[in-house]
PDB file of C-alpha atoms in Angstrom:
ATOM      1  CA  MET A   1     158.198 197.511 120.415  1.00  0.00           C
ATOM      2  CA  ILE A   2     159.365 195.329 117.559  1.00  0.00           C
ATOM      3  CA  ALA A   3     157.916 191.860 117.113  1.00  0.00           C
ATOM      4  CA  LYS A   4     161.150 190.087 117.946  1.00  0.00           C
ATOM      5  CA  ALA A   5     161.457 191.821 121.299  1.00  0.00           C
ATOM      6  CA  ALA A   6     157.892 190.905 122.224  1.00  0.00           C
ATOM      7  CA  LEU A   7     158.459 187.323 121.122  1.00  0.00           C
ATOM      8  CA  PHE A   8     161.696 186.953 123.106  1.00  0.00           C
ATOM      9  CA  SER A   9     159.862 188.129 126.192  1.00  0.00           C
ATOM     10  CA  VAL A  10     157.116 185.548 125.740  1.00  0.00           C
ATOM     11  CA  VAL A  11     159.403 182.616 124.914  1.00  0.00           C
ATOM     12  CA  SER A  12     161.653 183.369 127.854  1.00  0.00           C
ATOM     13  CA  GLN A  13     158.735 183.702 130.244  1.00  0.00           C
ATOM     14  CA  GLN A  14     157.116 180.499 128.978  1.00  0.00           C
ATOM     15  CA  LEU A  15     160.268 178.418 129.331  1.00  0.00           C
ATOM     16  CA  ARG A  16     161.613 179.708 132.635  1.00  0.00           C
ATOM     17  CA  GLY A  17     160.994 177.753 135.802  1.00  0.00           C
ATOM     18  CA  ASP A  18     160.666 174.298 134.317  1.00  0.00           C
ATOM     19  CA  ALA A  19     161.684 171.462 136.610  1.00  0.00           C
ATOM     20  CA  LEU A  20     164.398 170.271 134.204  1.00  0.00           C
ATOM     21  CA  TRP A  21     166.364 173.483 133.584  1.00  0.00           C
ATOM     22  CA  GLY A  22     164.996 175.977 136.098  1.00  0.00           C
ATOM     23  CA  GLU A  23     165.937 179.570 135.261  1.00  0.00           C
ATOM     24  CA  ARG A  24     168.720 178.555 132.836  1.00  0.00           C
ATOM     25  CA  VAL A  25     167.039 179.943 129.720  1.00  0.00           C
ATOM     26  CA  TYR A  26     169.115 182.220 127.496  1.00  0.00           C
ATOM     27  CA  HIS A  27     168.662 183.978 124.201  1.00  0.00           C
ATOM     28  CA  ASP A  28     171.474 183.628 121.644  1.00  0.00           C
ATOM     29  CA  ALA A  29     174.148 182.178 123.943  1.00  0.00           C
ATOM     30  CA  ALA A  30     174.551 180.760 127.431  1.00  0.00           C
ATOM     31  CA  PRO A  31     177.145 182.200 129.830  1.00  0.00           C
ATOM     32  CA  ARG A  32     180.357 180.277 130.320  1.00  0.00           C
ATOM     33  CA  GLY A  33     180.265 177.551 132.940  1.00  0.00           C
ATOM     34  CA  VAL A  34     176.480 177.350 133.255  1.00  0.00           C
ATOM     35  CA  ALA A  35     175.249 174.009 134.554  1.00  0.00           C
ATOM     36  CA  TYR A  36     173.577 171.435 132.297  1.00  0.00           C
ATOM     37  CA  PRO A  37     170.908 171.217 131.099  1.00  0.00           C
ATOM     38  CA  TYR A  38     170.072 174.656 129.881  1.00  0.00           C
ATOM     39  CA  VAL A  39     167.956 176.077 127.057  1.00  0.00           C
ATOM     40  CA  VAL A  40     169.048 178.477 124.351  1.00  0.00           C
ATOM     41  CA  PHE A  41     166.812 180.139 121.777  1.00  0.00           C
ATOM     42  CA  PHE A  42     167.649 182.376 118.832  1.00  0.00           C
ATOM     43  CA  VAL A  43     166.035 183.753 115.689  1.00  0.00           C
ATOM     44  CA  ALA A  44     166.409 181.485 112.679  1.00  0.00           C
ATOM     45  CA  GLY A  45     164.498 183.563 110.145  1.00  0.00           C
ATOM     46  CA  GLY A  46     161.425 185.521 109.257  1.00  0.00           C
ATOM     47  CA  GLY A  47     160.271 189.021 110.123  1.00  0.00           C
ATOM     48  CA  GLU A  48     157.541 191.357 108.974  1.00  0.00           C
ATOM     49  CA  LEU A  49     154.998 189.298 107.100  1.00  0.00           C
ATOM     50  CA  ASN A  50     153.196 192.028 105.150  1.00  0.00           C
ATOM     51  CA  LEU A  51     150.156 189.810 104.874  1.00  0.00           C
ATOM     52  CA  HIS A  52     148.097 192.666 106.276  1.00  0.00           C
ATOM     53  CA  ARG A  53     148.740 196.353 106.205  1.00  0.00           C
ATOM     54  CA  THR A  54     148.749 196.446 109.998  1.00  0.00           C
ATOM     55  CA  PRO A  55     152.008 195.209 111.573  1.00  0.00           C
ATOM     56  CA  ASP A  56     152.323 191.458 111.486  1.00  0.00           C
ATOM     57  CA  ALA A  57     155.228 189.053 111.678  1.00  0.00           C
ATOM     58  CA  GLU A  58     156.187 185.471 111.137  1.00  0.00           C
ATOM     59  CA  ILE A  59     159.355 184.634 113.031  1.00  0.00           C
ATOM     60  CA  VAL A  60     161.102 181.279 113.247  1.00  0.00           C
ATOM     61  CA  VAL A  61     162.929 180.696 116.515  1.00  0.00           C
ATOM     62  CA  SER A  62     165.307 177.820 117.161  1.00  0.00           C
ATOM     63  CA  VAL A  63     164.913 176.477 120.682  1.00  0.00           C
ATOM     64  CA  LYS A  64     167.233 173.785 121.963  1.00  0.00           C
ATOM     65  CA  ALA A  65     168.260 172.148 125.184  1.00  0.00           C
ATOM     66  CA  VAL A  66     171.922 171.522 125.821  1.00  0.00           C
ATOM     67  CA  ALA A  67     172.806 168.629 128.122  1.00  0.00           C
ATOM     68  CA  ASP A  68     175.689 166.308 128.831  1.00  0.00           C
ATOM     69  CA  ASN A  69     173.355 163.319 128.741  1.00  0.00           C
ATOM     70  CA  LEU A  70     171.394 162.319 125.631  1.00  0.00           C
ATOM     71  CA  ALA A  71     168.394 161.011 127.548  1.00  0.00           C
ATOM     72  CA  VAL A  72     168.164 164.302 129.447  1.00  0.00           C
ATOM     73  CA  ALA A  73     168.496 166.264 126.213  1.00  0.00           C
ATOM     74  CA  PHE A  74     165.614 164.300 124.689  1.00  0.00           C
ATOM     75  CA  GLU A  75     163.504 164.815 127.791  1.00  0.00           C
ATOM     76  CA  CYS A  76     164.173 168.558 127.679  1.00  0.00           C
ATOM     77  CA  ALA A  77     163.238 168.681 123.974  1.00  0.00           C
ATOM     78  CA  ALA A  78     159.950 167.001 124.772  1.00  0.00           C
ATOM     79  CA  ARG A  79     159.245 169.577 127.484  1.00  0.00           C
ATOM     80  CA  ILE A  80     160.073 172.409 125.086  1.00  0.00           C
ATOM     81  CA  GLN A  81     157.634 170.913 122.588  1.00  0.00           C
ATOM     82  CA  ASP A  82     154.914 170.758 125.185  1.00  0.00           C
ATOM     83  CA  LEU A  83     155.527 174.381 126.216  1.00  0.00           C
ATOM     84  CA  LEU A  84     155.748 175.935 122.747  1.00  0.00           C
ATOM     85  CA  ASN A  85     153.966 173.846 120.077  1.00  0.00           C
ATOM     86  CA  ASP A  86     150.358 174.845 119.244  1.00  0.00           C
ATOM     87  CA  ARG A  87     150.258 177.341 122.115  1.00  0.00           C
ATOM     88  CA  GLY A  88     149.223 180.498 120.255  1.00  0.00           C
ATOM     89  CA  ALA A  89     145.986 182.356 120.937  1.00  0.00           C
ATOM     90  CA  SER A  90     144.219 180.581 118.049  1.00  0.00           C
ATOM     91  CA  ASP A  91     145.826 177.191 118.617  1.00  0.00           C
ATOM     92  CA  ILE A  92     144.277 174.097 120.131  1.00  0.00           C
ATOM     93  CA  ARG A  93     146.410 174.381 123.295  1.00  0.00           C
ATOM     94  CA  ALA A  94     146.499 178.150 123.716  1.00  0.00           C
ATOM     95  CA  GLY A  95     148.617 179.043 126.710  1.00  0.00           C
ATOM     96  CA  LEU A  96     151.436 181.491 126.037  1.00  0.00           C
ATOM     97  CA  PRO A  97     151.891 184.510 128.294  1.00  0.00           C
ATOM     98  CA  ASP A  98     150.506 187.812 127.033  1.00  0.00           C
ATOM     99  CA  ALA A  99     152.940 189.508 124.686  1.00  0.00           C
ATOM    100  CA  PRO A 100     154.045 193.084 125.457  1.00  0.00           C
ATOM    101  CA  GLY A 101     153.906 196.045 123.136  1.00  0.00           C
ATOM    102  CA  GLY A 102     150.405 195.381 121.817  1.00  0.00           C
ATOM    103  CA  TRP A 103     151.439 192.189 120.060  1.00  0.00           C
ATOM    104  CA  LEU A 104     149.341 189.035 119.910  1.00  0.00           C
ATOM    105  CA  ILE A 105     150.908 185.664 119.189  1.00  0.00           C
ATOM    106  CA  ILE A 106     148.237 184.043 117.066  1.00  0.00           C
ATOM    107  CA  SER A 107     149.891 180.683 116.492  1.00  0.00           C
ATOM    108  CA  SER A 108     153.038 178.770 117.343  1.00  0.00           C
ATOM    109  CA  THR A 109     153.991 175.777 115.220  1.00  0.00           C
ATOM    110  CA  GLN A 110     156.824 173.313 115.590  1.00  0.00           C
ATOM    111  CA  GLY A 111     158.941 172.753 112.500  1.00  0.00           C
ATOM    112  CA  LEU A 112     162.319 171.195 111.781  1.00  0.00           C
ATOM    113  CA  ASP A 113     164.163 169.265 114.445  1.00  0.00           C
ATOM    114  CA  ILE A 114     167.490 170.408 115.885  1.00  0.00           C
ATOM    115  CA  SER A 115     169.877 167.621 116.777  1.00  0.00           C
ATOM    116  CA  LEU A 116     173.637 167.680 117.057  1.00  0.00           C
ATOM    117  CA  VAL A 117     176.504 166.414 119.194  1.00  0.00           C
ATOM    118  CA  ASP A 118     179.465 168.490 120.227  1.00  0.00           C
ATOM    119  CA  TYR A 119     182.541 167.971 122.369  1.00  0.00           C
ATOM    120  CA  VAL A 120     183.530 170.002 125.391  1.00  0.00           C
ATOM    121  CA  ASP A 121     186.736 171.901 124.612  1.00  0.00           C
ATOM    122  CA  GLN A 122     189.134 169.261 123.278  1.00  0.00           C
ATOM    123  CA  SER A 123     188.098 166.449 125.600  1.00  0.00           C
ATOM    124  CA  ASP A 124     186.041 163.346 124.873  1.00  0.00           C
ATOM    125  CA  LYS A 125     183.111 164.677 126.877  1.00  0.00           C
ATOM    126  CA  ARG A 126     180.058 164.937 124.644  1.00  0.00           C
ATOM    127  CA  ILE A 127     177.286 167.491 124.926  1.00  0.00           C
ATOM    128  CA  TYR A 128     173.958 167.042 123.213  1.00  0.00           C
ATOM    129  CA  HIS A 129     171.798 169.688 121.581  1.00  0.00           C
ATOM    130  CA  GLU A 130     168.163 168.682 121.084  1.00  0.00           C
ATOM    131  CA  GLY A 131     165.172 170.827 120.184  1.00  0.00           C
ATOM    132  CA  ALA A 132     163.300 172.240 117.226  1.00  0.00           C
ATOM    133  CA  GLN A 133     162.412 175.342 115.287  1.00  0.00           C
ATOM    134  CA  TYR A 134     159.151 177.067 116.140  1.00  0.00           C
ATOM    135  CA  GLU A 135     157.290 179.397 113.801  1.00  0.00           C
ATOM    136  CA  PHE A 136     155.389 182.195 115.524  1.00  0.00           C
ATOM    137  CA  PHE A 137     152.665 184.127 113.667  1.00  0.00           C
ATOM    138  CA  MET A 138     152.070 187.487 115.314  1.00  0.00           C
ATOM    139  CA  GLN A 139     149.927 190.559 114.773  1.00  0.00           C
ATOM    140  CA  LYS A 140     149.917 193.933 116.460  1.00  0.00           C
ATOM    141  CA  VAL A 141     146.450 194.501 117.848  1.00  0.00           C
ATOM    142  CA  GLY A 142     147.100 197.289 120.329  1.00  0.00           C
ATOM    143  CA  GLU A 143     149.648 199.753 121.634  1.00  0.00           C
TER     144      GLU A 143
ATOM    145  CA  MET B   1     155.891 210.448  86.834  1.00  0.00           C
ATOM    146  CA  PRO B   2     156.360 207.794  89.513  1.00  0.00           C
ATOM    147  CA  THR B   3     154.460 204.568  89.442  1.00  0.00           C
ATOM    148  CA  THR B   4     152.060 203.656  92.244  1.00  0.00           C
ATOM    149  CA  ASN B   5     152.669 200.968  94.795  1.00  0.00           C
ATOM    150  CA  THR B   6     150.765 201.210  98.013  1.00  0.00           C
ATOM    151  CA  ASN B   7     148.772 199.306 100.583  1.00  0.00           C
ATOM    152  CA  ASP B   8     146.832 202.408 101.627  1.00  0.00           C
ATOM    153  CA  THR B   9     143.868 201.086  99.654  1.00  0.00           C
ATOM    154  CA  TYR B  10     140.326 202.131 100.492  1.00  0.00           C
ATOM    155  CA  LEU B  11     137.464 199.652 100.217  1.00  0.00           C
ATOM    156  CA  SER B  12     133.949 200.227 101.438  1.00  0.00           C
ATOM    157  CA  ILE B  13     131.071 197.801 100.938  1.00  0.00           C
ATOM    158  CA  GLY B  14     127.574 198.767 101.973  1.00  0.00           C
ATOM    159  CA  GLY B  15     128.941 201.739 103.915  1.00  0.00           C
ATOM    160  CA  VAL B  16     131.316 199.579 105.984  1.00  0.00           C
ATOM    161  CA  ASP B  17     135.008 200.410 105.700  1.00  0.00           C
ATOM    162  CA  PHE B  18     136.963 197.197 105.132  1.00  0.00           C
ATOM    163  CA  SER B  19     140.257 198.956 104.433  1.00  0.00           C
ATOM    164  CA  ASP B  20     141.993 197.538 107.506  1.00  0.00           C
ATOM    165  CA  TYR B  21     141.029 194.003 106.538  1.00  0.00           C
ATOM    166  CA  PHE B  22     141.917 193.978 102.872  1.00  0.00           C
ATOM    167  CA  VAL B  23     144.464 191.573 101.454  1.00  0.00           C
ATOM    168  CA  SER B  24     143.838 192.241  97.760  1.00  0.00           C
ATOM    169  CA  VAL B  25     141.330 194.054  95.543  1.00  0.00           C
ATOM    170  CA  GLU B  26     140.893 193.987  91.799  1.00  0.00           C
ATOM    171  CA  ILE B  27     138.298 195.511  89.521  1.00  0.00           C
ATOM    172  CA  SER B  28     137.865 194.313  85.972  1.00  0.00           C
ATOM    173  CA  GLN B  29     135.868 195.769  83.131  1.00  0.00           C
ATOM    174  CA  THR B  30     134.454 193.922  80.164  1.00  0.00           C
ATOM    175  CA  ASN B  31     132.503 194.736  77.045  1.00  0.00           C
ATOM    176  CA  ASN B  32     130.784 192.031  75.049  1.00  0.00           C
ATOM    177  CA  ALA B  33     131.196 193.247  71.528  1.00  0.00           C
ATOM    178  CA  VAL B  34     128.224 192.417  69.289  1.00  0.00           C
ATOM    179  CA  GLU B  35     128.640 191.022  65.782  1.00  0.00           C
ATOM    180  CA  VAL B  36     126.889 193.105  63.135  1.00  0.00           C
ATOM    181  CA  THR B  37     128.247 191.528  59.988  1.00  0.00           C
ATOM    182  CA  THR B  38     125.858 192.204  57.099  1.00  0.00           C
ATOM    183  CA  GLY B  39     125.679 191.379  53.428  1.00  0.00           C
ATOM    184  CA  HIS B  40     127.084 188.409  51.603  1.00  0.00           C
ATOM    185  CA  ALA B  41     130.600 187.444  50.563  1.00  0.00           C
ATOM    186  CA  GLN B  42     132.040 189.148  53.630  1.00  0.00           C
ATOM    187  CA  THR B  43     135.538 187.979  54.590  1.00  0.00           C
ATOM    188  CA  ASP B  44     135.782 189.535  58.076  1.00  0.00           C
ATOM    189  CA  VAL B  45     133.593 189.856  61.120  1.00  0.00           C
ATOM    190  CA  GLN B  46     132.169 193.265  61.900  1.00  0.00           C
ATOM    191  CA  ARG B  47     131.316 194.229  65.430  1.00  0.00           C
ATOM    192  CA  LEU B  48     130.076 197.095  67.532  1.00  0.00           C
ATOM    193  CA  PRO B  49     130.709 197.655  71.237  1.00  0.00           C
ATOM    194  CA  GLY B  50     128.175 196.013  73.495  1.00  0.00           C
ATOM    195  CA  LEU B  51     127.306 196.890  77.024  1.00  0.00           C
ATOM    196  CA  ASN B  52     129.958 197.576  79.645  1.00  0.00           C
ATOM    197  CA  ASP B  53     130.180 195.396  82.705  1.00  0.00           C
ATOM    198  CA  ARG B  54     132.358 195.367  85.807  1.00  0.00           C
ATOM    199  CA  THR B  55     133.373 192.809  88.407  1.00  0.00           C
ATOM    200  CA  LEU B  56     135.186 193.567  91.643  1.00  0.00           C
ATOM    201  CA  THR B  57     136.954 190.782  93.498  1.00  0.00           C
ATOM    202  CA  ALA B  58     138.354 191.306  96.954  1.00  0.00           C
ATOM    203  CA  THR B  59     140.108 189.161  99.514  1.00  0.00           C
ATOM    204  CA  ILE B  60     139.653 190.331 103.076  1.00  0.00           C
ATOM    205  CA  ARG B  61     141.004 188.613 106.133  1.00  0.00           C
ATOM    206  CA  SER B  62     138.598 187.052 108.542  1.00  0.00           C
ATOM    207  CA  ASP B  63     138.965 188.840 111.848  1.00  0.00           C
ATOM    208  CA  THR B  64     137.914 187.904 115.346  1.00  0.00           C
ATOM    209  CA  GLY B  65     136.856 191.520 115.748  1.00  0.00           C
ATOM    210  CA  PHE B  66     134.110 191.274 113.127  1.00  0.00           C
ATOM    211  CA  ASP B  67     130.813 192.275 114.681  1.00  0.00           C
ATOM    212  CA  THR B  68     127.363 192.650 113.172  1.00  0.00           C
ATOM    213  CA  THR B  69     128.409 195.938 111.572  1.00  0.00           C
ATOM    214  CA  GLU B  70     131.103 194.281 109.485  1.00  0.00           C
ATOM    215  CA  LEU B  71     129.081 191.179 108.787  1.00  0.00           C
ATOM    216  CA  THR B  72     125.884 192.865 107.608  1.00  0.00           C
ATOM    217  CA  PRO B  73     127.054 193.686 104.065  1.00  0.00           C
ATOM    218  CA  LEU B  74     128.681 190.283 103.621  1.00  0.00           C
ATOM    219  CA  ILE B  75     125.506 188.469 102.673  1.00  0.00           C
ATOM    220  CA  VAL B  76     125.476 186.883  99.251  1.00  0.00           C
ATOM    221  CA  GLY B  77     122.734 188.098  96.940  1.00  0.00           C
ATOM    222  CA  THR B  78     122.538 191.584  98.423  1.00  0.00           C
ATOM    223  CA  GLN B  79     123.039 194.810  96.473  1.00  0.00           C
ATOM    224  CA  GLN B  80     125.579 197.181  97.986  1.00  0.00           C
ATOM    225  CA  THR B  81     127.244 200.483  97.180  1.00  0.00           C
ATOM    226  CA  VAL B  82     130.933 199.757  96.679  1.00  0.00           C
ATOM    227  CA  SER B  83     133.543 202.448  96.932  1.00  0.00           C
ATOM    228  CA  TYR B  84     137.124 201.608  95.968  1.00  0.00           C
ATOM    229  CA  GLY B  85     140.253 203.710  95.891  1.00  0.00           C
ATOM    230  CA  PRO B  86     143.408 201.792  95.001  1.00  0.00           C
ATOM    231  CA  GLU B  87     145.601 204.582  96.401  1.00  0.00           C
ATOM    232  CA  GLY B  88     143.371 205.534  99.312  1.00  0.00           C
ATOM    233  CA  ASN B  89     140.413 207.911  99.747  1.00  0.00           C
ATOM    234  CA  THR B  90     142.194 211.210 100.227  1.00  0.00           C
ATOM    235  CA  SER B  91     140.753 214.072  98.196  1.00  0.00           C
ATOM    236  CA  GLY B  92     141.928 213.974  94.587  1.00  0.00           C
ATOM    237  CA  LEU B  93     142.805 210.278  94.463  1.00  0.00           C
ATOM    238  CA  PRO B  94     141.239 207.937  91.862  1.00  0.00           C
ATOM    239  CA  LYS B  95     137.830 206.578  92.796  1.00  0.00           C
ATOM    240  CA  PHE B  96     135.432 203.900  91.695  1.00  0.00           C
ATOM    241  CA  GLU B  97     131.937 203.860  93.107  1.00  0.00           C
ATOM    242  CA  GLY B  98     128.837 202.036  92.049  1.00  0.00           C
ATOM    243  CA  SER B  99     126.037 199.704  92.988  1.00  0.00           C
ATOM    244  CA  MET B 100     127.093 196.069  92.897  1.00  0.00           C
ATOM    245  CA  ILE B 101     125.629 192.702  93.820  1.00  0.00           C
ATOM    246  CA  LEU B 102     127.600 190.374  96.064  1.00  0.00           C
ATOM    247  CA  THR B 103     127.381 187.251  93.932  1.00  0.00           C
ATOM    248  CA  GLN B 104     129.906 184.981  95.661  1.00  0.00           C
ATOM    249  CA  ILE B 105     131.679 184.589  98.970  1.00  0.00           C
ATOM    250  CA  ASP B 106     134.351 181.909  99.416  1.00  0.00           C
ATOM    251  CA  GLY B 107     135.527 181.229 102.946  1.00  0.00           C
ATOM    252  CA  PRO B 108     136.551 181.401 105.609  1.00  0.00           C
ATOM    253  CA  SER B 109     138.375 178.184 104.871  1.00  0.00           C
ATOM    254  CA  ALA B 110     140.574 176.421 107.388  1.00  0.00           C
ATOM    255  CA  ASN B 111     143.347 173.870 107.135  1.00  0.00           C
ATOM    256  CA  VAL B 112     145.732 172.125 109.475  1.00  0.00           C
ATOM    257  CA  ASN B 113     148.640 174.142 108.051  1.00  0.00           C
ATOM    258  CA  LYS B 114     147.231 177.221 109.800  1.00  0.00           C
ATOM    259  CA  ASP B 115     146.869 179.358 106.660  1.00  0.00           C
ATOM    260  CA  VAL B 116     145.319 182.713 107.497  1.00  0.00           C
ATOM    261  CA  HIS B 117     141.525 182.652 107.317  1.00  0.00           C
ATOM    262  CA  SER B 118     140.182 184.960 104.625  1.00  0.00           C
ATOM    263  CA  LEU B 119     137.034 185.731 102.676  1.00  0.00           C
ATOM    264  CA  GLU B 120     137.072 186.020  98.899  1.00  0.00           C
ATOM    265  CA  LEU B 121     134.298 188.250  97.619  1.00  0.00           C
ATOM    266  CA  THR B 122     132.960 188.636  94.101  1.00  0.00           C
ATOM    267  CA  LEU B 123     130.762 191.644  93.337  1.00  0.00           C
ATOM    268  CA  THR B 124     129.059 192.204  89.998  1.00  0.00           C
ATOM    269  CA  GLN B 125     127.866 195.516  88.567  1.00  0.00           C
ATOM    270  CA  ALA B 126     124.191 196.258  89.214  1.00  0.00           C
ATOM    271  CA  ASP B 127     123.941 199.706  87.608  1.00  0.00           C
ATOM    272  CA  VAL B 128     125.910 202.410  85.812  1.00  0.00           C
ATOM    273  CA  PRO B 129     128.740 203.404  88.156  1.00  0.00           C
ATOM    274  CA  THR B 130     128.607 206.857  89.711  1.00  0.00           C
ATOM    275  CA  ALA B 131     132.388 207.203  89.565  1.00  0.00           C
ATOM    276  CA  THR B 132     135.056 205.387  87.563  1.00  0.00           C
ATOM    277  CA  ILE B 133     138.823 205.593  87.575  1.00  0.00           C
ATOM    278  CA  GLU B 134     139.056 205.597  83.782  1.00  0.00           C
ATOM    279  CA  ASN B 135     136.743 208.600  83.665  1.00  0.00           C
ATOM    280  CA  GLY B 136     139.104 210.505  85.950  1.00  0.00           C
ATOM    281  CA  ASP B 137     136.735 210.556  88.897  1.00  0.00           C
ATOM    282  CA  THR B 138     138.301 211.233  92.284  1.00  0.00           C
ATOM    283  CA  PHE B 139     137.397 211.386  95.952  1.00  0.00           C
ATOM    284  CA  ALA B 140     136.108 214.748  97.082  1.00  0.00           C
TER     285      ALA B 140
END
């Protein structure tokens, strides 16, 4: 299993079921008409790290909440931070689900903020995207 | 002939195989040439080769799986047999082997930026090597 697949599984599992967005967690894009707020995550960069000769990876994932209310968007971003930042196996708040495929997520670190405002179709209705990039350091330790 | 570029490096210290933990390895050789200038009105220095010396530096990653087996040779001031193959230890590949003293260990160091923890080792020649790459020695 490639690192990205293992990571997607963990991020999805960690985020699902939160009181704010429930099961509305999607990778890459949300389906049309899904209720607000929802969470979307997608790869922003990285890959095989080649720091060791055993498989390892450093992958940056953008994770953002999309809401039609700025206060809700901010609240969702704070929840995402609590669920993902410093949650790797070696971090101070270790608590991510076990990764499949023999992968271990050693650390997860919040990076740049994501913040933008968009309009729904061609109306005046605003939607707010709030979140951050998270850098995941991973190593394959098993099969 | 193709050049070499591999991470299939072999490194053993004190009989413990650290190949899976290596980040970088380098061996350097030196010779302190001795001045032998004689006579008067000389205009240039004259020298003869001195004694050969070797230093091996290695960076290995600190691993949560290290047990007493891996840690035993990593004690500064101890003399170890070091075996190093830059291309691996398959039969016929270049080999260095010799007795060396572990004279310095730096790390593991930690910082808030979460840089990978590693150990930087410095080993200094303790005796004439039993195998050297420049002599054409290889793994059996």
